[in-house]
GROMACS .gro file of C-alpha atoms in nm:
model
  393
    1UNK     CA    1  -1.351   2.909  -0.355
    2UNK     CA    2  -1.004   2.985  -0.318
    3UNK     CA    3  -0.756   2.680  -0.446
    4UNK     CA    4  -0.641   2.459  -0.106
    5UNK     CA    5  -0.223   2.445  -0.072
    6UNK     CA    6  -0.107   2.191   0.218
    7UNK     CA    7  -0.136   2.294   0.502
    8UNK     CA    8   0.187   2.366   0.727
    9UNK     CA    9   0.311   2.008   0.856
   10UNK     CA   10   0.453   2.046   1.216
   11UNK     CA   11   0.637   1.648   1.199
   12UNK     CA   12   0.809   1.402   0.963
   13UNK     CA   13   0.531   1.116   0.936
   14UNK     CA   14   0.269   1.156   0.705
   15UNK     CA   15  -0.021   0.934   0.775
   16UNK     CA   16  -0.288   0.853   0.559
   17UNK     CA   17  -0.617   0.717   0.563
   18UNK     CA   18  -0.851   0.662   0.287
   19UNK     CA   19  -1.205   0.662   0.451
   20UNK     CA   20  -1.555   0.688   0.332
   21UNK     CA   21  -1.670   0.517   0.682
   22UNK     CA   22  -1.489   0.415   0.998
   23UNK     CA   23  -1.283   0.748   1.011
   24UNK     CA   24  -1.298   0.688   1.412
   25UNK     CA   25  -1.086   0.474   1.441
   26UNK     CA   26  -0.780   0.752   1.392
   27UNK     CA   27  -0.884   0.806   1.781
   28UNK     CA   28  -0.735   0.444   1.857
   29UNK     CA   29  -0.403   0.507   1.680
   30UNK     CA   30  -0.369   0.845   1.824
   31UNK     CA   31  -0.473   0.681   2.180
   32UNK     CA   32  -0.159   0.389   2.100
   33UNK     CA   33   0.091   0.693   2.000
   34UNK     CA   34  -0.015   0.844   2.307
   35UNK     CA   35  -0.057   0.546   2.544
   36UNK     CA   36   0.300   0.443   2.409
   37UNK     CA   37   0.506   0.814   2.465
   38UNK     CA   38   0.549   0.829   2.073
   39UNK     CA   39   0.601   1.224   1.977
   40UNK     CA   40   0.246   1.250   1.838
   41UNK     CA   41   0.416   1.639   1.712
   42UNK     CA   42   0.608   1.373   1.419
   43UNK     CA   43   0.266   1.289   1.296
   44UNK     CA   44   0.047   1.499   1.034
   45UNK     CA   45  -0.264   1.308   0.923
   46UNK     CA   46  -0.413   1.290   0.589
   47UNK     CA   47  -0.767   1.162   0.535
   48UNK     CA   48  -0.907   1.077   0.172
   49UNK     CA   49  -1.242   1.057   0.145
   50UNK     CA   50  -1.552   1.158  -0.095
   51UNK     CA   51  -1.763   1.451  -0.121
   52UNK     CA   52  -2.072   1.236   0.003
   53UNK     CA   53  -1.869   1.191   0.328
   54UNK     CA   54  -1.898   1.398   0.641
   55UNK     CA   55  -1.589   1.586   0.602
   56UNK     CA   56  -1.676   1.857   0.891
   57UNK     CA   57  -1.725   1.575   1.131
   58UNK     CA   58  -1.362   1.420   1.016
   59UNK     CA   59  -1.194   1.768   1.050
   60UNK     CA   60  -1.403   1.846   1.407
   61UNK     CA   61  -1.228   1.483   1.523
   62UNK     CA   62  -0.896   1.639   1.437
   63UNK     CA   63  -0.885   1.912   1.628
   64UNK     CA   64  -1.078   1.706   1.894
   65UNK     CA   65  -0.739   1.487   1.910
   66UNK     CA   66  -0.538   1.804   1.878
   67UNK     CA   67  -0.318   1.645   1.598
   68UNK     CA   68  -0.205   1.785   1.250
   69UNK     CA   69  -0.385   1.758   0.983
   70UNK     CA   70  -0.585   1.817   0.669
   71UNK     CA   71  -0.899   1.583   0.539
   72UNK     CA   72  -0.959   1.611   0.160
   73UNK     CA   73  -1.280   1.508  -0.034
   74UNK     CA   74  -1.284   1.507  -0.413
   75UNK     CA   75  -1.366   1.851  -0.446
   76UNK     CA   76  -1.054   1.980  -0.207
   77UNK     CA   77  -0.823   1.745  -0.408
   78UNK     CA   78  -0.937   1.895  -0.706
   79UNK     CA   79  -0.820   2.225  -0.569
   80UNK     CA   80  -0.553   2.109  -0.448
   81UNK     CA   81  -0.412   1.967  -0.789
   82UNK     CA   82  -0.553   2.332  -0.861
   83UNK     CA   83  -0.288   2.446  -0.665
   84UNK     CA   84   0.026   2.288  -0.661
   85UNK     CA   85   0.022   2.323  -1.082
   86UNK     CA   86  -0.111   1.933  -1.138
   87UNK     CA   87  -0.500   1.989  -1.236
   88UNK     CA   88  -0.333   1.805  -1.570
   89UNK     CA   89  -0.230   1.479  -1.348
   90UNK     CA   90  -0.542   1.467  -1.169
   91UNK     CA   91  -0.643   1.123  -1.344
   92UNK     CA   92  -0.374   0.942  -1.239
   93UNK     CA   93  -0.615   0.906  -0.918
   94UNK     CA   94  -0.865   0.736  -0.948
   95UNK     CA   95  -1.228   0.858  -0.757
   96UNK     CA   96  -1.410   0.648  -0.468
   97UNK     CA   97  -1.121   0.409  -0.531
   98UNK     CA   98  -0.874   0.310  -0.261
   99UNK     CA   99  -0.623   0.370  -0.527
  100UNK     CA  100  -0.706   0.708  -0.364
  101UNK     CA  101  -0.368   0.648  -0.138
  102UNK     CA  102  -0.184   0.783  -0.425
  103UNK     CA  103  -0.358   1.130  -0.338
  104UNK     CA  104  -0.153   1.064  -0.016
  105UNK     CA  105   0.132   0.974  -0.222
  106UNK     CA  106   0.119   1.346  -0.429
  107UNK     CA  107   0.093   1.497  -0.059
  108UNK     CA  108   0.390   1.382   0.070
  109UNK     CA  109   0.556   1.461  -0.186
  110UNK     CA  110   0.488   1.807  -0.246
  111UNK     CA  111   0.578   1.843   0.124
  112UNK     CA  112   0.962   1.794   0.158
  113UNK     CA  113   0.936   1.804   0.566
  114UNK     CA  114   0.786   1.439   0.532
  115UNK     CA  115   1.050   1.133   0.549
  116UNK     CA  116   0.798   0.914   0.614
  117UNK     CA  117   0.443   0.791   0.511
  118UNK     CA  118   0.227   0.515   0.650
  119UNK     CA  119  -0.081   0.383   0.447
  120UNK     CA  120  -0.338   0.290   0.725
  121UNK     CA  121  -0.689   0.159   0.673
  122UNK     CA  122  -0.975   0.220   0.811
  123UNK     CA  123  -1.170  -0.098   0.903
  124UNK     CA  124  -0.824  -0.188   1.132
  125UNK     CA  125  -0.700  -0.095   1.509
  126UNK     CA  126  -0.392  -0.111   1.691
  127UNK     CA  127  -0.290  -0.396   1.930
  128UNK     CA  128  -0.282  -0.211   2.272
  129UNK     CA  129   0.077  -0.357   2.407
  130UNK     CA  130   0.263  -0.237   2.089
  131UNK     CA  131   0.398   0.112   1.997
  132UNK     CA  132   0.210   0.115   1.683
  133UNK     CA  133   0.396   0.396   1.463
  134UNK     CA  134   0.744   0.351   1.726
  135UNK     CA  135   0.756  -0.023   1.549
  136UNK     CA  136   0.714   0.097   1.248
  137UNK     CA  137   1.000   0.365   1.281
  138UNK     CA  138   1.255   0.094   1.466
  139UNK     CA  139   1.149  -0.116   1.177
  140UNK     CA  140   1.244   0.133   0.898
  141UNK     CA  141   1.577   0.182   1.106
  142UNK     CA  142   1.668  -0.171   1.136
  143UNK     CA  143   1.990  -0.336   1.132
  144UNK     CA  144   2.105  -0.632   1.207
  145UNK     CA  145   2.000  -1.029   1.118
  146UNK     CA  146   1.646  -1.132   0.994
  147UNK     CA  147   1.482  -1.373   0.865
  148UNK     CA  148   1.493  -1.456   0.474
  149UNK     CA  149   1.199  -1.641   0.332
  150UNK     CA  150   1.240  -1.769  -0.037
  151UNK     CA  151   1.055  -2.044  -0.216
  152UNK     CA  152   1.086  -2.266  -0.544
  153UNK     CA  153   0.827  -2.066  -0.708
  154UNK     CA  154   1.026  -1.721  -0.665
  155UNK     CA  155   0.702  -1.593  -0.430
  156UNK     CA  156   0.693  -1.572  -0.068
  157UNK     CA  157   0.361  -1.635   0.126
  158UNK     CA  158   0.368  -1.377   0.393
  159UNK     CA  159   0.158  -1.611   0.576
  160UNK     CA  160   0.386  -1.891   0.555
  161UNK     CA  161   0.527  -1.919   0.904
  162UNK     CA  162   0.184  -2.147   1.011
  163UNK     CA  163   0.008  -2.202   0.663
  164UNK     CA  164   0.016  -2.607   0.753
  165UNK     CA  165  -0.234  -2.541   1.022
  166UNK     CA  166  -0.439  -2.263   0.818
  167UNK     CA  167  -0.359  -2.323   0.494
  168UNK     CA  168  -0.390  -1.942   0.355
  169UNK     CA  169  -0.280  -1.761   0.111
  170UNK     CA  170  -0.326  -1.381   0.074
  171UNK     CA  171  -0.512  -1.158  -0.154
  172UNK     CA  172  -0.258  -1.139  -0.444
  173UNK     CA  173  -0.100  -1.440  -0.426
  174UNK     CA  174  -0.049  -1.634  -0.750
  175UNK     CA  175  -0.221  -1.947  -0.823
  176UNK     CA  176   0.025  -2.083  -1.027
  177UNK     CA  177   0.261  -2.047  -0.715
  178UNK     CA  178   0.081  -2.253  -0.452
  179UNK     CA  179   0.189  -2.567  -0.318
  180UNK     CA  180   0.562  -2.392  -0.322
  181UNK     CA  181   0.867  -2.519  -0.142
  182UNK     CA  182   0.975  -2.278   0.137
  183UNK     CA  183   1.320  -2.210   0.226
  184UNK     CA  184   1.424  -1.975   0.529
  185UNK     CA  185   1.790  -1.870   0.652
  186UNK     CA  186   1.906  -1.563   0.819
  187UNK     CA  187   2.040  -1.215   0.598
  188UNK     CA  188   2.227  -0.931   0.761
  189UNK     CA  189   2.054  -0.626   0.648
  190UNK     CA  190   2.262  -0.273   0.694
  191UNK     CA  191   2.132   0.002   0.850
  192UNK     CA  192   1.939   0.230   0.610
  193UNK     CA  193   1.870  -0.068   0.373
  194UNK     CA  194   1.466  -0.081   0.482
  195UNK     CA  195   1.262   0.093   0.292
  196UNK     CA  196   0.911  -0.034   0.364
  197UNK     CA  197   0.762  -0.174   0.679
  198UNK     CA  198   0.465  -0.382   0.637
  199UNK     CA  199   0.292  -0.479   0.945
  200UNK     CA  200   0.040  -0.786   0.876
  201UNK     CA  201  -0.297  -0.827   1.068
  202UNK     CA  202  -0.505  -1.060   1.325
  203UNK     CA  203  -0.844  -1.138   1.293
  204UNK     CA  204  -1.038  -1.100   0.897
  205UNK     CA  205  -0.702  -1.263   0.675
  206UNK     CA  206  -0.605  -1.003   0.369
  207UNK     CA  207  -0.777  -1.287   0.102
  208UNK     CA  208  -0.942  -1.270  -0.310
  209UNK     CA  209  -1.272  -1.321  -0.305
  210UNK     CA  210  -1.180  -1.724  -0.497
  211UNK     CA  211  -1.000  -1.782  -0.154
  212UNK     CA  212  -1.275  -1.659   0.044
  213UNK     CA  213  -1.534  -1.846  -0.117
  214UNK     CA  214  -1.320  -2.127  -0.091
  215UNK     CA  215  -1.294  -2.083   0.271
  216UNK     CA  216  -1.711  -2.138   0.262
  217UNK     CA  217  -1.759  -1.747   0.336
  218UNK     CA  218  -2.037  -1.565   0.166
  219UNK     CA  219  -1.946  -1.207   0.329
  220UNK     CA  220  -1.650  -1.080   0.216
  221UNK     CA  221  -1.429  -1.221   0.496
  222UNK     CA  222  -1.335  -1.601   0.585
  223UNK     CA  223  -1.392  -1.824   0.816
  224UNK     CA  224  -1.050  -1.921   0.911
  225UNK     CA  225  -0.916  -1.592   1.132
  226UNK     CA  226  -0.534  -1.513   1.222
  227UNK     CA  227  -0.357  -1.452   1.577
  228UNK     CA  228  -0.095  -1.343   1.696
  229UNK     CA  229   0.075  -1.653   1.689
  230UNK     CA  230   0.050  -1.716   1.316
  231UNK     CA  231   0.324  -1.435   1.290
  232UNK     CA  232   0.609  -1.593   1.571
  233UNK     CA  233   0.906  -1.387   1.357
  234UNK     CA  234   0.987  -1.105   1.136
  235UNK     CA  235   1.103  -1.184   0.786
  236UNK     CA  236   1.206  -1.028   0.464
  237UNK     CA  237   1.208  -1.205   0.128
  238UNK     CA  238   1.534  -1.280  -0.060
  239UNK     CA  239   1.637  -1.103  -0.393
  240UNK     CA  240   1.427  -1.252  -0.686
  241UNK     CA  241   1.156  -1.366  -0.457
  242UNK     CA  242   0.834  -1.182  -0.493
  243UNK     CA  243   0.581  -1.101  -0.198
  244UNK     CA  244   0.236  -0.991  -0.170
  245UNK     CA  245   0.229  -0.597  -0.015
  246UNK     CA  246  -0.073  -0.495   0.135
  247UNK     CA  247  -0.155  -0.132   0.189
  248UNK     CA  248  -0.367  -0.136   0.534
  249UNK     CA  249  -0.074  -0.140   0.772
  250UNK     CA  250   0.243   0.032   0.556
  251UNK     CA  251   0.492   0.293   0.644
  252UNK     CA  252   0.791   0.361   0.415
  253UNK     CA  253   1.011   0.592   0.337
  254UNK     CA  254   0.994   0.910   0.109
  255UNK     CA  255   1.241   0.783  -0.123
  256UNK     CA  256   1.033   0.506  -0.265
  257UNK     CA  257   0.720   0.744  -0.377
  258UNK     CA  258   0.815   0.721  -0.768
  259UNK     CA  259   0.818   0.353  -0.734
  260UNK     CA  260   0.491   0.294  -0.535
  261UNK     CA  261   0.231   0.464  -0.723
  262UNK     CA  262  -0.118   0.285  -0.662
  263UNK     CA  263  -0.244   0.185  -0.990
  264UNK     CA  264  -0.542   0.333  -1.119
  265UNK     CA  265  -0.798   0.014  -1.047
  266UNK     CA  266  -1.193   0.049  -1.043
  267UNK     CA  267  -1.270   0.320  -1.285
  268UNK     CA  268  -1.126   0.179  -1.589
  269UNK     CA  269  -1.268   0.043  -1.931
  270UNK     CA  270  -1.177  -0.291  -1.836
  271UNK     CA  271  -1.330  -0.314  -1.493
  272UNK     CA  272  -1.012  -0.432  -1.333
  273UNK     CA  273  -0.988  -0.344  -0.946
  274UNK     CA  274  -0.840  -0.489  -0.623
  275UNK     CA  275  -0.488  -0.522  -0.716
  276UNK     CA  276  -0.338  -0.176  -0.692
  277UNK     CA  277  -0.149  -0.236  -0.395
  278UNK     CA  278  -0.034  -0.572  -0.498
  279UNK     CA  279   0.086  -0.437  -0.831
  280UNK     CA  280   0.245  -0.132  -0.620
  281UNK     CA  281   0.421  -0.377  -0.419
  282UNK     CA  282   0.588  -0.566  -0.698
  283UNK     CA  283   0.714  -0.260  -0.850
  284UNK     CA  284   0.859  -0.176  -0.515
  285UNK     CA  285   1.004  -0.540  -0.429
  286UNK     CA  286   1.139  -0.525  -0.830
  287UNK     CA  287   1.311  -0.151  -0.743
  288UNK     CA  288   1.456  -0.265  -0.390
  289UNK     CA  289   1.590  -0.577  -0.559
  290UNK     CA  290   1.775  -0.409  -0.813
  291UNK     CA  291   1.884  -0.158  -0.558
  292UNK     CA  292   2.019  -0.345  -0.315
  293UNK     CA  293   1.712  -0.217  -0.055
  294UNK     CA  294   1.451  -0.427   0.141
  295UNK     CA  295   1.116  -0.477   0.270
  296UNK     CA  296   1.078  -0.542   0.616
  297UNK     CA  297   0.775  -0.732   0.726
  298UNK     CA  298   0.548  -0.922   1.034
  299UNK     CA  299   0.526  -0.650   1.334
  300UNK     CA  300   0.329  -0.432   1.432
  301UNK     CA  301   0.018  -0.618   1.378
  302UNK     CA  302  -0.332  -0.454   1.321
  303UNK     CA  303  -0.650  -0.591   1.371
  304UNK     CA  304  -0.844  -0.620   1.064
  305UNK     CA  305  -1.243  -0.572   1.094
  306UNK     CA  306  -1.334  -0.618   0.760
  307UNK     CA  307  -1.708  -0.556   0.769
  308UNK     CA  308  -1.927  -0.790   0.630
  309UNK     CA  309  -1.975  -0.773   0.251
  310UNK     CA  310  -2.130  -1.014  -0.083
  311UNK     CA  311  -1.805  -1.251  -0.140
  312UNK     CA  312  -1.964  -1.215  -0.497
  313UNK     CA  313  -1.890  -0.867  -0.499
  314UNK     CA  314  -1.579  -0.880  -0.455
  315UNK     CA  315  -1.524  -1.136  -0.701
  316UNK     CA  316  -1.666  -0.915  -0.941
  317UNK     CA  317  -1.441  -0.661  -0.877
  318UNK     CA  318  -1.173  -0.869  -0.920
  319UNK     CA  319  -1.220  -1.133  -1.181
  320UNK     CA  320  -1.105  -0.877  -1.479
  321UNK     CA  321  -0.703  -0.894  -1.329
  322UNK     CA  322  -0.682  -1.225  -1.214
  323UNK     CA  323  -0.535  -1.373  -1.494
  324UNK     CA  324  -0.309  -1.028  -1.531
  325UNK     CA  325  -0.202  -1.083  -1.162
  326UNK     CA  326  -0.045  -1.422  -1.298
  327UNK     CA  327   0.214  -1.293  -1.498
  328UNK     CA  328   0.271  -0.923  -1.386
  329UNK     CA  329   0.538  -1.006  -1.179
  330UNK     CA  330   0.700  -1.175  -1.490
  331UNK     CA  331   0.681  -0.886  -1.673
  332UNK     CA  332   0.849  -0.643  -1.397
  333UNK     CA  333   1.122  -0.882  -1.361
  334UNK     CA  334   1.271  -0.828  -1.684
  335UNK     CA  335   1.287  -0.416  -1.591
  336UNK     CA  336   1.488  -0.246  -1.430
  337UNK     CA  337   1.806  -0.397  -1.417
  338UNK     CA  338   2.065  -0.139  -1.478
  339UNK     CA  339   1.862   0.175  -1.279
  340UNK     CA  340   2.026   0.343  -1.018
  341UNK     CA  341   1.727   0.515  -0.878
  342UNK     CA  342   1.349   0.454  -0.759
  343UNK     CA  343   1.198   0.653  -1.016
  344UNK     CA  344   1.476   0.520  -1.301
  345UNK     CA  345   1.372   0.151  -1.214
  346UNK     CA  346   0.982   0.265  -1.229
  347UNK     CA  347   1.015   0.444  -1.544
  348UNK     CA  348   1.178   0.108  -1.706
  349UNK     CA  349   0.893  -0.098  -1.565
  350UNK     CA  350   0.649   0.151  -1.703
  351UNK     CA  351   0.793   0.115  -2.032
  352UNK     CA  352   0.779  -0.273  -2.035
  353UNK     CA  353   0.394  -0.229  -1.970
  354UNK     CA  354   0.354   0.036  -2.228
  355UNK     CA  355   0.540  -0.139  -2.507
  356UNK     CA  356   0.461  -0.483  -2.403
  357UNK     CA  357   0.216  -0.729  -2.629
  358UNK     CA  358  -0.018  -0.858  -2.366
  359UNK     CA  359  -0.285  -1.003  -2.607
  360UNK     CA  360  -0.274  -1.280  -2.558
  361UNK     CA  361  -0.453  -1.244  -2.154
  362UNK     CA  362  -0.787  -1.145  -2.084
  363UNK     CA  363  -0.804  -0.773  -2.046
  364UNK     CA  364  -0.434  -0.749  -2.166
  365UNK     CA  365  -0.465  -0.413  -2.306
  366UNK     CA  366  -0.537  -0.302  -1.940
  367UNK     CA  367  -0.138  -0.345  -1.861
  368UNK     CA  368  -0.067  -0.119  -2.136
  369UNK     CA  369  -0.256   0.155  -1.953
  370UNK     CA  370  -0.154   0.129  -1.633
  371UNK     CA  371   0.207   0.184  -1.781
  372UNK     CA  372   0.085   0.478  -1.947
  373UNK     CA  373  -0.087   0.616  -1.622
  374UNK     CA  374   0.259   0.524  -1.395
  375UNK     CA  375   0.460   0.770  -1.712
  376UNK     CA  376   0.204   1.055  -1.596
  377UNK     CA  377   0.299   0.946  -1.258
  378UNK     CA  378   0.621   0.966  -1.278
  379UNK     CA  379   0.577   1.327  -1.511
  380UNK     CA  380   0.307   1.458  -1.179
  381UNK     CA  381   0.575   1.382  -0.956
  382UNK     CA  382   0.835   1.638  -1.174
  383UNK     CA  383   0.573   1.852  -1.149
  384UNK     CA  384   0.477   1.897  -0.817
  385UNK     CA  385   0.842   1.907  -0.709
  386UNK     CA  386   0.929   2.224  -0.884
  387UNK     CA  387   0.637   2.356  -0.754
  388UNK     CA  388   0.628   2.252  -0.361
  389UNK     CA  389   0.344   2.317  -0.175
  390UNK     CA  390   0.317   2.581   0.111
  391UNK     CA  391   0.114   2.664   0.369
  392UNK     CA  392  -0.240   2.845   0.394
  393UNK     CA  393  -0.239   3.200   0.536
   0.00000   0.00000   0.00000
């Protein structure tokens, strides 16, 4: 089989979608762009999924929606990494993981054409009145005043605007920062200064399985549900302040790609999973800090259907970073501080990881890995852009 290149890319947005289910629901964001006059020519889908998957049927919807596109199982990104001179980097992604958005992540990047990307997940929708990818666009061209959230515990609950009523906190959060003191004022941000837009979600709350159970749910989602009107404004979080970054509802720009690899969770000697877009966001919010950039978050909402799954599952998965996920952030904080780039503040964290002593927490050694895997990250990168990809004949 001949090795698969990227196909040619006709916009600027790169989309992608890891999916091993609920790969419809690409019709409903396609039907928004549509419904909402957004130049669906911008946008050039990317679906990750698994060789068990039915990747004819995923391709067949494509050209169905007559949108750009390419869908890649494991054996496609194998020839793809094949292709573009990476088969070496190939483990830095992880298999029937959803660290799989890093495949996404390689994509984009081998494609110079793309500004943008925008991580979206499959078990959400778009709310009908809102320009789904337009808001995410106006939000990664924003300037002006917004909110700044802070708190004495130097971590921002993104659901803080009404966690009196619901009292949640979201899969990621820190333990040891509950019960924190929050403090809001208003920040002029410059044009240009965004760098990720992360739109939060209605319905099934992003939660850790402790939090779920907690909640008195025994399938995977929670009792207590979000609305529109737990999200009233748009916020970022002050320097120094770290924030929890979910991956279903994400568009950013190209320039952050060194700094937001997706660690490599699930398929790892220490069974650690769940956490690689919450580590992924604190290398980003540690990066933007140091240079002077932002996150943007609150709209556009998505819906999150999170089917119905064993809490205990979950919990399983997750149990083997928990106590990691308490001090990560500490360790990311001391990084950085003199880099003048993305990929120079990354490389600095991965170092910290690589050369830290982290003994003395359960599954400490697992830390020292992931820096390992984020210096082959950084190295696939280098790779892959001296050797762009180009399109099929």
């Amino acid at each position: 089989m001949e090795a698969r290149r990227s196909a040619a890319a006709s916009g600027d947005i790169c989309v992608i979608i890891p999916t091993i289910r609920e790969y419809e629901c690409l019709r409903e964001y396609v039907a928004n762009a549509r419904e909402h006059g957004f130049d669906i020519s911008r946008l050039h889908f990317v679906l990750v999924t698994e060789d068990f998957c039915d990747v004819d049927a995923m391709r067949d919807m494509l050209t169905d929606l007559d949108v750009s596109g390419e869908v890649f199982d494991g054996t496609h990104r194998e020839e793809w990494y094949e292709a573009n001179g990476v088969a070496e980097y190939s483990h830095v992604v992880p298999a029937a993981s959803h660290a799989e958005t890093s495949f996404g992540l390689l994509y984009m990047w081998a494609n110079e054409s793309f500004e943008y990307g925008l991580f979206i997940d499959d078990d959400t929708l778009p709310h009908e009145d809102v320009n789904y990818f337009g808001r995410h666009m106006a939000n990664l061209a924003f300037g002006g005043e917004v909110e700044r959230v802070r708190s004495n515990e130097d971590w921002v609950n993104v659901l803080y605007q009404n966690a009196d009523d619901h009292g949640l906190y979201p899969r990621g959060y820190p333990y040891s920062a509950m019960d924190e003191t929050v403090e809001t004022d208003a920040v002029e941000v410059d044009a240009g200064e965004i760098v990720a837009s992360q739109g939060l979600w209605t319905n099934v709350p992003d939660l850790d399985a402790v939090r779920i159970l907690m909640d008195g749910d025994l399938e995977g989602q929670a009792q207590t549900r979000t609305t529109v009107d737990d999200f009233e404004r748009d916020f970022v979080a002050a320097r120094g302040n770290y924030l929890t970054v979910c991956s279903m509802n994400l568009a950013f720009r190209r320039e952050v790609i060194p700094a937001f690899y997706q660690l490599p969770m699930d398929d790892n000697e220490w069974d650690v999973g769940r956490f690689d877009d919450i580590w992924s966001g604190l290398f980003l919010k540690r990066a933007c800090d140091v240079l002077d950039r932002r996150i943007y978050n609150g709209d556009p909402l998505c819906e999150h259907n999170k089917a119905p799954r064993s809490t205990f599952d979950d919990l399983a998965n997750e149990v083997a970073g928990l106590e990691l996920n308490e001090h990560v952030w500490e360790v990311v904080d001391e990084a950085g501080e003199d880099a003048d780039s993305f990929e120079a503040a990354f490389a600095e964290m991965a170092d910290a990881l690589v050369e830290g002593d982290f003994s003395e927490w359960n599954n400490g050694a697992f830390l020292n890995h992931c820096g390992e895997y984020m210096r082959d990250w950084l190295d696939c990168l280098d790779a892959v852009h001296r050797a762009p990809a180009v399109a099929d004949d």
